[in-house]
PDB file of C-alpha atoms in Angstrom:
ATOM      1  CA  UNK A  29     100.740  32.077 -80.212  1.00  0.00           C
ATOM      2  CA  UNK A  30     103.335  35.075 -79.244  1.00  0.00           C
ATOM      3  CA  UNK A  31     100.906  36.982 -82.102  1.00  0.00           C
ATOM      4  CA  UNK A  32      97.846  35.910 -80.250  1.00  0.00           C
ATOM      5  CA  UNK A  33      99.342  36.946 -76.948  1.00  0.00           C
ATOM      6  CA  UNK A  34     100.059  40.293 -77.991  1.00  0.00           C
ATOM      7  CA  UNK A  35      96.811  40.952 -79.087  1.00  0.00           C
ATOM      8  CA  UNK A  36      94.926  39.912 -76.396  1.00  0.00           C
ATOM      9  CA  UNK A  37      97.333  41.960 -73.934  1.00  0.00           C
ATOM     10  CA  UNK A  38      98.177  45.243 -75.608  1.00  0.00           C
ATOM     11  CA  UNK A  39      94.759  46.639 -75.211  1.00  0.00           C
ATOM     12  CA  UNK A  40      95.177  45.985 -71.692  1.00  0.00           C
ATOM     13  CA  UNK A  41      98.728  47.864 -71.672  1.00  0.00           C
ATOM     14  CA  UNK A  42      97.356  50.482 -73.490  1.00  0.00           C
ATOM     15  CA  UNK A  43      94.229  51.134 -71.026  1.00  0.00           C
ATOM     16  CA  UNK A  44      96.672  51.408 -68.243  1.00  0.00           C
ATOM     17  CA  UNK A  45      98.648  53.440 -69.623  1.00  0.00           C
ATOM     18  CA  UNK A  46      96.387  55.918 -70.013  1.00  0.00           C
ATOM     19  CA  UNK A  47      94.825  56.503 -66.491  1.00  0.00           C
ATOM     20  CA  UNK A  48      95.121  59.371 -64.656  1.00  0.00           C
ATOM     21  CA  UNK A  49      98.048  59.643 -61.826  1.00  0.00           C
ATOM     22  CA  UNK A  50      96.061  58.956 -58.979  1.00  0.00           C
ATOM     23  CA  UNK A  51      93.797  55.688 -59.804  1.00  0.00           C
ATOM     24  CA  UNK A  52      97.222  54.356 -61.892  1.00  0.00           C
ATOM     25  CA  UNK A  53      98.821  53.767 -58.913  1.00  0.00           C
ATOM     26  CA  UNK A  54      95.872  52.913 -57.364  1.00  0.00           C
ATOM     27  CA  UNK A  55      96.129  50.111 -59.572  1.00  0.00           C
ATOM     28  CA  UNK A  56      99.755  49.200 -58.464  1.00  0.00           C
ATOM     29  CA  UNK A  57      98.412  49.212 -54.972  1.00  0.00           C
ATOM     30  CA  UNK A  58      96.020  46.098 -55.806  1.00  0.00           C
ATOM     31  CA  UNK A  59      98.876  44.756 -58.743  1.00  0.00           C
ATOM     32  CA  UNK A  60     101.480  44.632 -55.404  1.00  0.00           C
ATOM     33  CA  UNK A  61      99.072  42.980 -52.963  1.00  0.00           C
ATOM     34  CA  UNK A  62      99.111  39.988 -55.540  1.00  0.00           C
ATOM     35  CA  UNK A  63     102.761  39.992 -56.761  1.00  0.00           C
ATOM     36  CA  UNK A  64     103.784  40.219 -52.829  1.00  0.00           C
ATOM     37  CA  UNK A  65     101.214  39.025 -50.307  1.00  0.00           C
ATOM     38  CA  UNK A  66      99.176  36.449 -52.678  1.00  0.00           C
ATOM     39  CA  UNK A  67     101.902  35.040 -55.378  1.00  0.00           C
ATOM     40  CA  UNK A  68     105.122  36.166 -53.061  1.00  0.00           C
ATOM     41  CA  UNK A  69     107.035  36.910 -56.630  1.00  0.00           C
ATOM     42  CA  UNK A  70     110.874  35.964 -55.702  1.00  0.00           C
ATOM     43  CA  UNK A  71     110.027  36.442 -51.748  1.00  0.00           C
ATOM     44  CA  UNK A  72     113.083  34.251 -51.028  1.00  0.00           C
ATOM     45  CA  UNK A  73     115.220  35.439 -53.180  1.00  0.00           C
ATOM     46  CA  UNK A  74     114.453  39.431 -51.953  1.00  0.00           C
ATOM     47  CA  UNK A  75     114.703  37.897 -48.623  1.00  0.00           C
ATOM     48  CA  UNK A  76     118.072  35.782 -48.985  1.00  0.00           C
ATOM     49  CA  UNK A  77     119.621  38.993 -50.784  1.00  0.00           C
ATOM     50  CA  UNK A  78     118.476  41.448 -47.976  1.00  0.00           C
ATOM     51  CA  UNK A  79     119.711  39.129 -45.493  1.00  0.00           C
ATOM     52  CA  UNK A  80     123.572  38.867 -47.190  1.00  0.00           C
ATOM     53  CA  UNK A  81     124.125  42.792 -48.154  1.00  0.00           C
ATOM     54  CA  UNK A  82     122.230  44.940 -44.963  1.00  0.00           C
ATOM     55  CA  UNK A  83     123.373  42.580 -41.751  1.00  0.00           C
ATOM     56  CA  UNK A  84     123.600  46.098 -40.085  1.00  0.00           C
ATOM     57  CA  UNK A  85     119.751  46.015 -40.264  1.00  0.00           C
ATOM     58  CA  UNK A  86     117.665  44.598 -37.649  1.00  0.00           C
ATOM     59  CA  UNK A  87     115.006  41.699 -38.974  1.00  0.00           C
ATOM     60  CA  UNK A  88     112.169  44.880 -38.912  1.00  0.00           C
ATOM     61  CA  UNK A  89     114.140  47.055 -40.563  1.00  0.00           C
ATOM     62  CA  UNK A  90     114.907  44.628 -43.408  1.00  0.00           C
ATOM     63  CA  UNK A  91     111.397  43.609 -43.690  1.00  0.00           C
ATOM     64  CA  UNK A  92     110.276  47.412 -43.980  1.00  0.00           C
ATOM     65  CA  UNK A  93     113.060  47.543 -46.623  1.00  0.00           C
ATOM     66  CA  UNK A  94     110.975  44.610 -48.487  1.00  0.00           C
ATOM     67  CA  UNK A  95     107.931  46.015 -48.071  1.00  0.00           C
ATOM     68  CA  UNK A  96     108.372  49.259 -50.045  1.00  0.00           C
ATOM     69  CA  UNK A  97     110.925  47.664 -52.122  1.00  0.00           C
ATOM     70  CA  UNK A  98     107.684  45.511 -53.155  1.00  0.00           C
ATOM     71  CA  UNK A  99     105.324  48.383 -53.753  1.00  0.00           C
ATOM     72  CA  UNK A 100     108.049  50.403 -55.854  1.00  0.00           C
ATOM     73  CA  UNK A 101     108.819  47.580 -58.243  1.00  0.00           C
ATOM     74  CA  UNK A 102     105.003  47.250 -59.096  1.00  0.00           C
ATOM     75  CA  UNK A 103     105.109  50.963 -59.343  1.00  0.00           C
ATOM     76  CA  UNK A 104     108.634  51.201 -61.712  1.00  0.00           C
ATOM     77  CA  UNK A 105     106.713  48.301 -64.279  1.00  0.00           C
ATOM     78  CA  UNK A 106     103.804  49.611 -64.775  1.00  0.00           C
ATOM     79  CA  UNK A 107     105.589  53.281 -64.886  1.00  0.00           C
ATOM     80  CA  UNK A 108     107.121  51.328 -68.072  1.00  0.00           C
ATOM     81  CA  UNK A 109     103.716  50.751 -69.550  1.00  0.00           C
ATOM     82  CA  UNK A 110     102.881  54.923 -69.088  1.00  0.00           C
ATOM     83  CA  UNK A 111     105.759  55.555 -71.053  1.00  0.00           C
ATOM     84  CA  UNK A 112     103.305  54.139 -74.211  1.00  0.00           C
ATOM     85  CA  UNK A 113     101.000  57.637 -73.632  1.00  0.00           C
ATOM     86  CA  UNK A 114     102.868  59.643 -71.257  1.00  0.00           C
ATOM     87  CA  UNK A 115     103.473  63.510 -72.894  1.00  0.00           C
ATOM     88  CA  UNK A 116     106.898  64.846 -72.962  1.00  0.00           C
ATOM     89  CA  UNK A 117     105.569  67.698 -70.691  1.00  0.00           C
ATOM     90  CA  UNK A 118     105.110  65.516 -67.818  1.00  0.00           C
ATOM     91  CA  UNK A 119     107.492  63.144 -68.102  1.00  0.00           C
ATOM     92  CA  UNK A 120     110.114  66.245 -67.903  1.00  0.00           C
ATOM     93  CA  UNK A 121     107.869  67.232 -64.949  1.00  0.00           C
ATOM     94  CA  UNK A 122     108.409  63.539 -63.105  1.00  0.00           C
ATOM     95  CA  UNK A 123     111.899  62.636 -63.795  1.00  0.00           C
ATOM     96  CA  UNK A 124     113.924  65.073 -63.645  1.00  0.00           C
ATOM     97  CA  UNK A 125     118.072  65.773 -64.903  1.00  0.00           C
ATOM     98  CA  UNK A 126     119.618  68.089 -62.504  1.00  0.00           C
ATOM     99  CA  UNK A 127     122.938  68.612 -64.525  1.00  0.00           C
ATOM    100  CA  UNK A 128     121.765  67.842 -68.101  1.00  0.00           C
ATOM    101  CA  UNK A 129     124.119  70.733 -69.156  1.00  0.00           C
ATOM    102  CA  UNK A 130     127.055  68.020 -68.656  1.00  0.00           C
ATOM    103  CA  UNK A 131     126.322  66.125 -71.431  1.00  0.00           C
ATOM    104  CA  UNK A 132     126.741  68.999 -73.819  1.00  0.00           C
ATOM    105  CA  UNK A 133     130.551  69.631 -72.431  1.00  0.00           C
ATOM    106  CA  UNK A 134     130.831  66.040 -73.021  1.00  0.00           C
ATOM    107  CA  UNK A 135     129.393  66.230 -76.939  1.00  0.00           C
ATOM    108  CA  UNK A 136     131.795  69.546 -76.945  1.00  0.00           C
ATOM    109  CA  UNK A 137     134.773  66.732 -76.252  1.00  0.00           C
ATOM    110  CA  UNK A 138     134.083  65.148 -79.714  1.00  0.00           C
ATOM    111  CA  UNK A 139     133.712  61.802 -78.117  1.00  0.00           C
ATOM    112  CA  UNK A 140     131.051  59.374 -77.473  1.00  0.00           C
ATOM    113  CA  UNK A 141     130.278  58.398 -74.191  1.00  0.00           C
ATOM    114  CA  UNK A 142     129.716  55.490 -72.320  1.00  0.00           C
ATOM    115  CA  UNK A 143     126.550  55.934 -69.205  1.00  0.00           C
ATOM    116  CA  UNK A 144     126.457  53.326 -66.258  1.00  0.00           C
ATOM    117  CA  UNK A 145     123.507  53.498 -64.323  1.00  0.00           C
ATOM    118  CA  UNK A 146     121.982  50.443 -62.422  1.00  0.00           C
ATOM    119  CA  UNK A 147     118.717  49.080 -61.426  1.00  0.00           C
ATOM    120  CA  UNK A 148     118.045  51.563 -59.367  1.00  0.00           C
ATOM    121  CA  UNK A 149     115.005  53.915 -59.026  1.00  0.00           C
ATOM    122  CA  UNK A 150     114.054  54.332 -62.713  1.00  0.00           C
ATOM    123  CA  UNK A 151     116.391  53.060 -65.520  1.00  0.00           C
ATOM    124  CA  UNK A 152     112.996  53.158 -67.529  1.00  0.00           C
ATOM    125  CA  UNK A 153     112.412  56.752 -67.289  1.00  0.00           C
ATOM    126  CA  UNK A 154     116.403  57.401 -67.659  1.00  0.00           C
ATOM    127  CA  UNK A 155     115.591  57.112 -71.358  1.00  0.00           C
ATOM    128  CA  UNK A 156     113.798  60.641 -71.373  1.00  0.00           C
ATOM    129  CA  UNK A 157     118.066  61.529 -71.643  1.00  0.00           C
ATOM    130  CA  UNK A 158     117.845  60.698 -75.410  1.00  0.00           C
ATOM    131  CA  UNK A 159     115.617  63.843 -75.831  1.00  0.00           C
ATOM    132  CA  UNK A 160     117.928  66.353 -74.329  1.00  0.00           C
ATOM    133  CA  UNK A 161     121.296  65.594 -76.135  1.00  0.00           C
ATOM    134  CA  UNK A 162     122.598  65.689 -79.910  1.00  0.00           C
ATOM    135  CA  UNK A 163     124.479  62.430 -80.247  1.00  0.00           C
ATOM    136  CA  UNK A 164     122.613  59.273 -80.867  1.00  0.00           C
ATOM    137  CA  UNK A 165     121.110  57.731 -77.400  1.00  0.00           C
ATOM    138  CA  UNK A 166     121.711  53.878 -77.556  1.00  0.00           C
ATOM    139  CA  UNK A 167     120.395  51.495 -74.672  1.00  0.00           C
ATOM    140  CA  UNK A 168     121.503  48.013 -74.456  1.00  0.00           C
ATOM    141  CA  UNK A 169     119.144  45.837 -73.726  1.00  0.00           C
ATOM    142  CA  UNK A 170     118.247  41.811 -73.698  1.00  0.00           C
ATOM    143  CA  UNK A 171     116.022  41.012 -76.259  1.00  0.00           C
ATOM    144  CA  UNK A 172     112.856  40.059 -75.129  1.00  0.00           C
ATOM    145  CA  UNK A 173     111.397  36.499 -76.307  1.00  0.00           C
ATOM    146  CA  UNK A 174     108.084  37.585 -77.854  1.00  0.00           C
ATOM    147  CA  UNK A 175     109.219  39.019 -81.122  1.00  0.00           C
ATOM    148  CA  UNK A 176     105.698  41.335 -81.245  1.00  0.00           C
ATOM    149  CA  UNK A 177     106.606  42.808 -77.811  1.00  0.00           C
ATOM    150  CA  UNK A 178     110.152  42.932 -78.348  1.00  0.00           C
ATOM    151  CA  UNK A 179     108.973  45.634 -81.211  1.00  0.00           C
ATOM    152  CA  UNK A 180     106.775  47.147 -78.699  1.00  0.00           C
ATOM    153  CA  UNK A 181     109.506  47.968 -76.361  1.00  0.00           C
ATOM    154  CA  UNK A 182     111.461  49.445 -79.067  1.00  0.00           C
ATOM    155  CA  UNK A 183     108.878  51.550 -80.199  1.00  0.00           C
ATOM    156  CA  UNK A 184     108.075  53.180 -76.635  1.00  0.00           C
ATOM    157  CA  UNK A 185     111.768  53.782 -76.591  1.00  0.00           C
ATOM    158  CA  UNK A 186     112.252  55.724 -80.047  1.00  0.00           C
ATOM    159  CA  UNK A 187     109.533  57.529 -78.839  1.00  0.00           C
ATOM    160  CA  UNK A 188     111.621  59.021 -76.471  1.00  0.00           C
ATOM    161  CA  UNK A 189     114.653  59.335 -79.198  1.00  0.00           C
ATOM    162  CA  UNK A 190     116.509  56.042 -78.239  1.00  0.00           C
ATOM    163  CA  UNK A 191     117.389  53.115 -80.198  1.00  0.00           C
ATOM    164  CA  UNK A 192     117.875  49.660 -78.512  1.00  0.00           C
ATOM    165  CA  UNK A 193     120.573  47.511 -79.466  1.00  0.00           C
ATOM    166  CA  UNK A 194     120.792  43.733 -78.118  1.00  0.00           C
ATOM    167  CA  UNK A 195     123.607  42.835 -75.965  1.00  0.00           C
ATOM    168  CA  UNK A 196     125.107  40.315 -78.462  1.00  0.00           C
ATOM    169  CA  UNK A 197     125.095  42.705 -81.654  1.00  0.00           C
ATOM    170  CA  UNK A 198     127.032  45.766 -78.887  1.00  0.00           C
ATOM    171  CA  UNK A 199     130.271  45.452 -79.977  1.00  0.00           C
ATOM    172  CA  UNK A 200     129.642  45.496 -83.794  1.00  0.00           C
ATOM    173  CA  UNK A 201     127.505  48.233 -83.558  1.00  0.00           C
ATOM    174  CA  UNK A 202     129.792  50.688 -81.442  1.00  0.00           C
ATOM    175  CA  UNK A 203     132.853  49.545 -83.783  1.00  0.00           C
ATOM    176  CA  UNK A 204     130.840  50.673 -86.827  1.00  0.00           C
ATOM    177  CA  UNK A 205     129.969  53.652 -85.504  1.00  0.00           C
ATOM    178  CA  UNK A 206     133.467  54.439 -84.066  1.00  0.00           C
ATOM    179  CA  UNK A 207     134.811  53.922 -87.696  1.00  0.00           C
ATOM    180  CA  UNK A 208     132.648  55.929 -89.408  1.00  0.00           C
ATOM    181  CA  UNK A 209     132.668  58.969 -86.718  1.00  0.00           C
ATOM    182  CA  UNK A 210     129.323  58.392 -85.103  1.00  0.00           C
ATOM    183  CA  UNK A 211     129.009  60.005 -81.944  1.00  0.00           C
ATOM    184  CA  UNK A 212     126.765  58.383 -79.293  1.00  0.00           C
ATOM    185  CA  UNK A 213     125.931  58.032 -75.328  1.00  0.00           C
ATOM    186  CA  UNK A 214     125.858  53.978 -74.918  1.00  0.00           C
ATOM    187  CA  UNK A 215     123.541  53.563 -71.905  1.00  0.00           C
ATOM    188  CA  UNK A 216     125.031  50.085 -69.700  1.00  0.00           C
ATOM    189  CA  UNK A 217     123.180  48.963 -66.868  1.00  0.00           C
ATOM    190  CA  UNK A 218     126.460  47.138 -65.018  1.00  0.00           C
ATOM    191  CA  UNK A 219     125.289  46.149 -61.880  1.00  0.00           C
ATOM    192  CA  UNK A 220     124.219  42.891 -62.523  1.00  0.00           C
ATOM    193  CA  UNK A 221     125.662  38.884 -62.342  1.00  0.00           C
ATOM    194  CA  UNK A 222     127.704  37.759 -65.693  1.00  0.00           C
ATOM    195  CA  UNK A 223     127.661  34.383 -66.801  1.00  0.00           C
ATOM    196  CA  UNK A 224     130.210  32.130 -64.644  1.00  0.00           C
ATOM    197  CA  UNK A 225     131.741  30.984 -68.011  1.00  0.00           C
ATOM    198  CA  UNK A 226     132.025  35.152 -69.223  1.00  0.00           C
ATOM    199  CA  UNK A 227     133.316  36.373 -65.863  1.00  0.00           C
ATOM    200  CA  UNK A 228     136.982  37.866 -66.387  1.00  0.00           C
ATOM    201  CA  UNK A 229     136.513  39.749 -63.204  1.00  0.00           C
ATOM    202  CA  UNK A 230     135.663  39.578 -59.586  1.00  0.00           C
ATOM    203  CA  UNK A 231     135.036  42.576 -56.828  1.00  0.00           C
ATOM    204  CA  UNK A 232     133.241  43.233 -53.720  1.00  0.00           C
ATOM    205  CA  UNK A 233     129.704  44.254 -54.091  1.00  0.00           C
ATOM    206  CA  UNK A 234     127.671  45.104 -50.929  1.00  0.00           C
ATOM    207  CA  UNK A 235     130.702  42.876 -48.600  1.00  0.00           C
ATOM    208  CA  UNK A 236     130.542  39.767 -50.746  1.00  0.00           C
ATOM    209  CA  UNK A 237     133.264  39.114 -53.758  1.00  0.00           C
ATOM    210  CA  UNK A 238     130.956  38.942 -56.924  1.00  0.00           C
ATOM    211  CA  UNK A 239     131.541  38.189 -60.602  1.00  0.00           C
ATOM    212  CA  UNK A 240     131.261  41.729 -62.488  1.00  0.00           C
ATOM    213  CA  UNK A 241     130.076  42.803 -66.057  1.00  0.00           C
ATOM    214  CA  UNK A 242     133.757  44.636 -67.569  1.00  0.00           C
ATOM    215  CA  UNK A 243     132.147  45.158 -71.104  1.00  0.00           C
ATOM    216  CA  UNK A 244     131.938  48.834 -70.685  1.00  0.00           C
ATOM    217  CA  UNK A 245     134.736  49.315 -69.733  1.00  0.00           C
ATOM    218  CA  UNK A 246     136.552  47.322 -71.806  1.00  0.00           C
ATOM    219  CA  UNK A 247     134.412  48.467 -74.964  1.00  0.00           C
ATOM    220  CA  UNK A 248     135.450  52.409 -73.596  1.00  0.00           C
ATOM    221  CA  UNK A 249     139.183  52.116 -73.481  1.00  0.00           C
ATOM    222  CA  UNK A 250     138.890  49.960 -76.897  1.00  0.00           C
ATOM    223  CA  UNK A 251     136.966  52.975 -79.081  1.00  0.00           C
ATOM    224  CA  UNK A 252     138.521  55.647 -76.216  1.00  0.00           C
ATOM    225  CA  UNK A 253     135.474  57.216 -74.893  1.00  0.00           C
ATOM    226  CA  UNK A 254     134.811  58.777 -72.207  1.00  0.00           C
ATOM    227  CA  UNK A 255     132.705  57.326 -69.313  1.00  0.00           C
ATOM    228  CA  UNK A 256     129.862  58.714 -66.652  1.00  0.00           C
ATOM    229  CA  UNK A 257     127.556  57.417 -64.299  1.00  0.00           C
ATOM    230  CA  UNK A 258     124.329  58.324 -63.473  1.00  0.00           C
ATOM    231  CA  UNK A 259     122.599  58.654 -60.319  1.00  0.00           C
ATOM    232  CA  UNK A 260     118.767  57.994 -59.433  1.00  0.00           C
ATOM    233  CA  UNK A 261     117.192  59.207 -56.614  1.00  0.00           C
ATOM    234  CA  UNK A 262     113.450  58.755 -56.032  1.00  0.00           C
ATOM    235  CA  UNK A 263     111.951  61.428 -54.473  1.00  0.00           C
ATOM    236  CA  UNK A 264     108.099  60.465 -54.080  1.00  0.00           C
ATOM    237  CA  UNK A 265     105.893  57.835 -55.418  1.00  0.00           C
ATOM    238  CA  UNK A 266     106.242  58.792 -59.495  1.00  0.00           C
ATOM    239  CA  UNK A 267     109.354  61.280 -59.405  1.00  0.00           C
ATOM    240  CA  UNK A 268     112.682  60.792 -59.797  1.00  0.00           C
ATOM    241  CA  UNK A 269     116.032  62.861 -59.843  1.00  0.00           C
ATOM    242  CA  UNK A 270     118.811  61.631 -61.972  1.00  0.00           C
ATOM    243  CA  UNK A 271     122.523  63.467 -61.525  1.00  0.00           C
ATOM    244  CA  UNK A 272     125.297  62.803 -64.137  1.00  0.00           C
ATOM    245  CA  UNK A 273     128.421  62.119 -62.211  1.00  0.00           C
ATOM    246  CA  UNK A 274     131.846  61.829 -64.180  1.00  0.00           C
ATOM    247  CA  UNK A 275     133.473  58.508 -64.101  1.00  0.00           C
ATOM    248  CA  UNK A 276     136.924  59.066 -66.114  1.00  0.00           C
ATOM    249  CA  UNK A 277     138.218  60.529 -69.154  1.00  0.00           C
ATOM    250  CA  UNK A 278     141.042  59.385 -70.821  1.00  0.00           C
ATOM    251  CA  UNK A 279     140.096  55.836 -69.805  1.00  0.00           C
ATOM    252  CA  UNK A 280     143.160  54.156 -71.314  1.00  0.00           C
ATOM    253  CA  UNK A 281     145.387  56.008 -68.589  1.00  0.00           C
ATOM    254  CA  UNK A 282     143.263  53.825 -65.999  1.00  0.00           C
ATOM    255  CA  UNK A 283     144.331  49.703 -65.036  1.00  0.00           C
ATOM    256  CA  UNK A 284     141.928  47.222 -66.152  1.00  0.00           C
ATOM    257  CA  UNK A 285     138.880  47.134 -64.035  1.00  0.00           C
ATOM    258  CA  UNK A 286     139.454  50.337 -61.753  1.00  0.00           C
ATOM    259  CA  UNK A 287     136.794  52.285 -63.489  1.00  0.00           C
ATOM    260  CA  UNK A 288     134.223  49.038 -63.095  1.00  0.00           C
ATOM    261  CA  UNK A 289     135.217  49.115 -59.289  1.00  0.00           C
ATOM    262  CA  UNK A 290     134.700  52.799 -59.415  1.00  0.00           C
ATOM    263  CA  UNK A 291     130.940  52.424 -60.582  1.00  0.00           C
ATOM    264  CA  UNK A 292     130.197  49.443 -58.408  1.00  0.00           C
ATOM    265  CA  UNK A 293     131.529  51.579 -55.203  1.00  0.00           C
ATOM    266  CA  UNK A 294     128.738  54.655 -56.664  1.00  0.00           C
ATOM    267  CA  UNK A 295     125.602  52.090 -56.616  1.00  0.00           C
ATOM    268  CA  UNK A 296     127.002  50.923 -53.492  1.00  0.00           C
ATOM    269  CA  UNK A 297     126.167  54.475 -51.737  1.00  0.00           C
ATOM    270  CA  UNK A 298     123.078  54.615 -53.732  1.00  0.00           C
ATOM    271  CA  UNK A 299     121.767  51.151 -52.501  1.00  0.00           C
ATOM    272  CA  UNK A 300     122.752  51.799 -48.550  1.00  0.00           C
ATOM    273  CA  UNK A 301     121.187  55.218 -49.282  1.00  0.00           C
ATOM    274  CA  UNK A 302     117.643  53.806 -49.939  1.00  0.00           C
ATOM    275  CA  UNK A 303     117.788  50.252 -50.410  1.00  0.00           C
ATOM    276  CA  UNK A 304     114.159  49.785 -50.947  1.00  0.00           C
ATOM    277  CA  UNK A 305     114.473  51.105 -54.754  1.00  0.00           C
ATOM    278  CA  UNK A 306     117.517  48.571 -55.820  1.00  0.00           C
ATOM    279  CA  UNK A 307     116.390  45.833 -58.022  1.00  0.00           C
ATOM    280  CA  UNK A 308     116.168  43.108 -55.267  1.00  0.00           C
ATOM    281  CA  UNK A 309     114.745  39.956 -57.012  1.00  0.00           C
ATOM    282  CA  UNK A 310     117.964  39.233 -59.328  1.00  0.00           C
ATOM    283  CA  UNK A 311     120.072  36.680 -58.196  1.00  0.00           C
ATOM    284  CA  UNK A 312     122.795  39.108 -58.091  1.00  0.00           C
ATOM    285  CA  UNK A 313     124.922  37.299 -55.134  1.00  0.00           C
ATOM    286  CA  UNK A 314     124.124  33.498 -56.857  1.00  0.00           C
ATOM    287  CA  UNK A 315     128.023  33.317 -57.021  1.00  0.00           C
ATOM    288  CA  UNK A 316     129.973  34.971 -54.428  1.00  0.00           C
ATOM    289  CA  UNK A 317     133.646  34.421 -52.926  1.00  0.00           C
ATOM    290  CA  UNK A 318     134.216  34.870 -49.723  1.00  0.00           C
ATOM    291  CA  UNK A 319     132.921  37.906 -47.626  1.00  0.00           C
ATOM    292  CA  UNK A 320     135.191  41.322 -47.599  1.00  0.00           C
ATOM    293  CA  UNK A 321     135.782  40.792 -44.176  1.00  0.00           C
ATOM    294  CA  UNK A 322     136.752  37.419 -44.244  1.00  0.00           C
ATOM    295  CA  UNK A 323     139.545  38.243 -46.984  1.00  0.00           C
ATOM    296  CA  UNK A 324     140.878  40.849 -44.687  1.00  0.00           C
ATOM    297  CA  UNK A 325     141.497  38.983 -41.674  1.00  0.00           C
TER     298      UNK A 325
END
């Protein structure tokens, strides 16, 4: 069956991925009248999460915030199906790194790196890194459950020079390469809600007291590398503008956790920014302590 699936839908990926600009998101225009108005994909959930994290918004606001939020997710997924045709030329031309230059002092420090982005804007497109550096680009990623798709994915990312590794196999893969002097940018998307059962650590994300992911972080001051985040902005429908922004080096010298609480505060200012591109349909406030301000009084 997950053989047969594949089949029948790859042509289908493939077809889209190879219209022009203008009808492509043409097509996300009809995809996000179904996911939002017909099927309302996760309506609650956007709704519930809006609600918690942007009370300084009125009820409009909030629901403008939805709206678009709406029309650029349907734009970011199938933007991940264009990346099975797109040319390096003009994926260069749509997402572009305004400091890329950084990343070659940090390969000059002899270390590998760990990069924290979140779901922000395009973490698909944040890939095109891999083809501008030296080291090895590594992603960390959940494998996907279709084993023929799961290859698929891999093999739009190599074509942009970066290897996927699946969250469970991390740590054996970034000890083996520490060991034998591999040097590497480990790409973590952070921003998201751990397990109950794996969550070491709690902090305040958008006013509520959250679990948090500490693996990078923890996986940094184990090998010592040095750690950076990187910032999306989305300029217009199909461009984006990433910005590397140091986190810390010598990221033993820092206490547990103060470098996680460093990156959550960044994709704070990125998500009260321009909410509407944050990755709204996680349940990413399913657990949550009490509010910041209730804490403080």
């Amino acid at each position: 069956m997950q053989l047969l699936a594949f089949l029948l839908i790859y042509p289908i990926l493939w077809c889209i991925s190879i219209l022009p600009f203008p009808i492509f998101y043409k097509l996300s225009d009809v995809v996000c009248f179904f996911v939002y108005r017909v099927f309302g994909y996760r309506k609650k959930t956007v709704r519930k999460n809006l609600a918690m994290t942007l009370p300084h918004l009125s009820d409009k606001e909030r629901l403008d915030v939805e709206k678009k939020f709406y029309s650029h997710m349907c734009d970011m997924f199938l933007e991940m199906i264009k990346t099975m045709t797109i040319s390096d030329k003009e994926i260069n031309r749509r997402f572009v790194i305004t400091n890329i230059e950084l990343l070659s002092e940090y390969e000059a420090k002899g270390k590998s790196v760990v990069l924290m982005c979140a779901h922000y804007g395009s973490w698909e497109w944040l890939i095109n890194i891999a083809k501008k550096i030296n080291f090895r680009s590594i992603a960390i990623y959940k494998r996907i459950g279709n084993k023929y798709f799961d290859k698929l994915i891999r093999d739009i990312r190599s074509r942009l020079n970066a290897e996927l590794v699946e969250t469970k196999k991390t740590v054996e893969l970034m000890e083996y390469n520490a060991t034998r002097g591999i040097k590497a940018f480990y790409g973590f998307a952070s921003d998201q809600s751990p397990q109950l059962v794996k969550a070491k650590y709690w902090d305040d994300f958008m006013g509520y007291e959250v679990p948090v992911y500490t693996g990078a972080e923890m996986l940094a001051k184990r090998l010592d590398m040095n750690m950076v985040f990187v910032k999306v902005r989305k300029l217009k429908r199909g461009f984006y503008e990433a910005t590397i922004m140091p986190l810390a080096e010598n990221v033993r010298e820092y206490p547990d956790y103060e470098i996680t609480s460093m990156f959550l505060r960044e994709v704070e200012k990125q998500i009260l920014e321009q909410p509407e591109y944050y990755f709204w349909t996680h349940k990413r406030w399913k657990h949550v302590g009490k509010k910041a301000t209730e804490r403080t009084n």
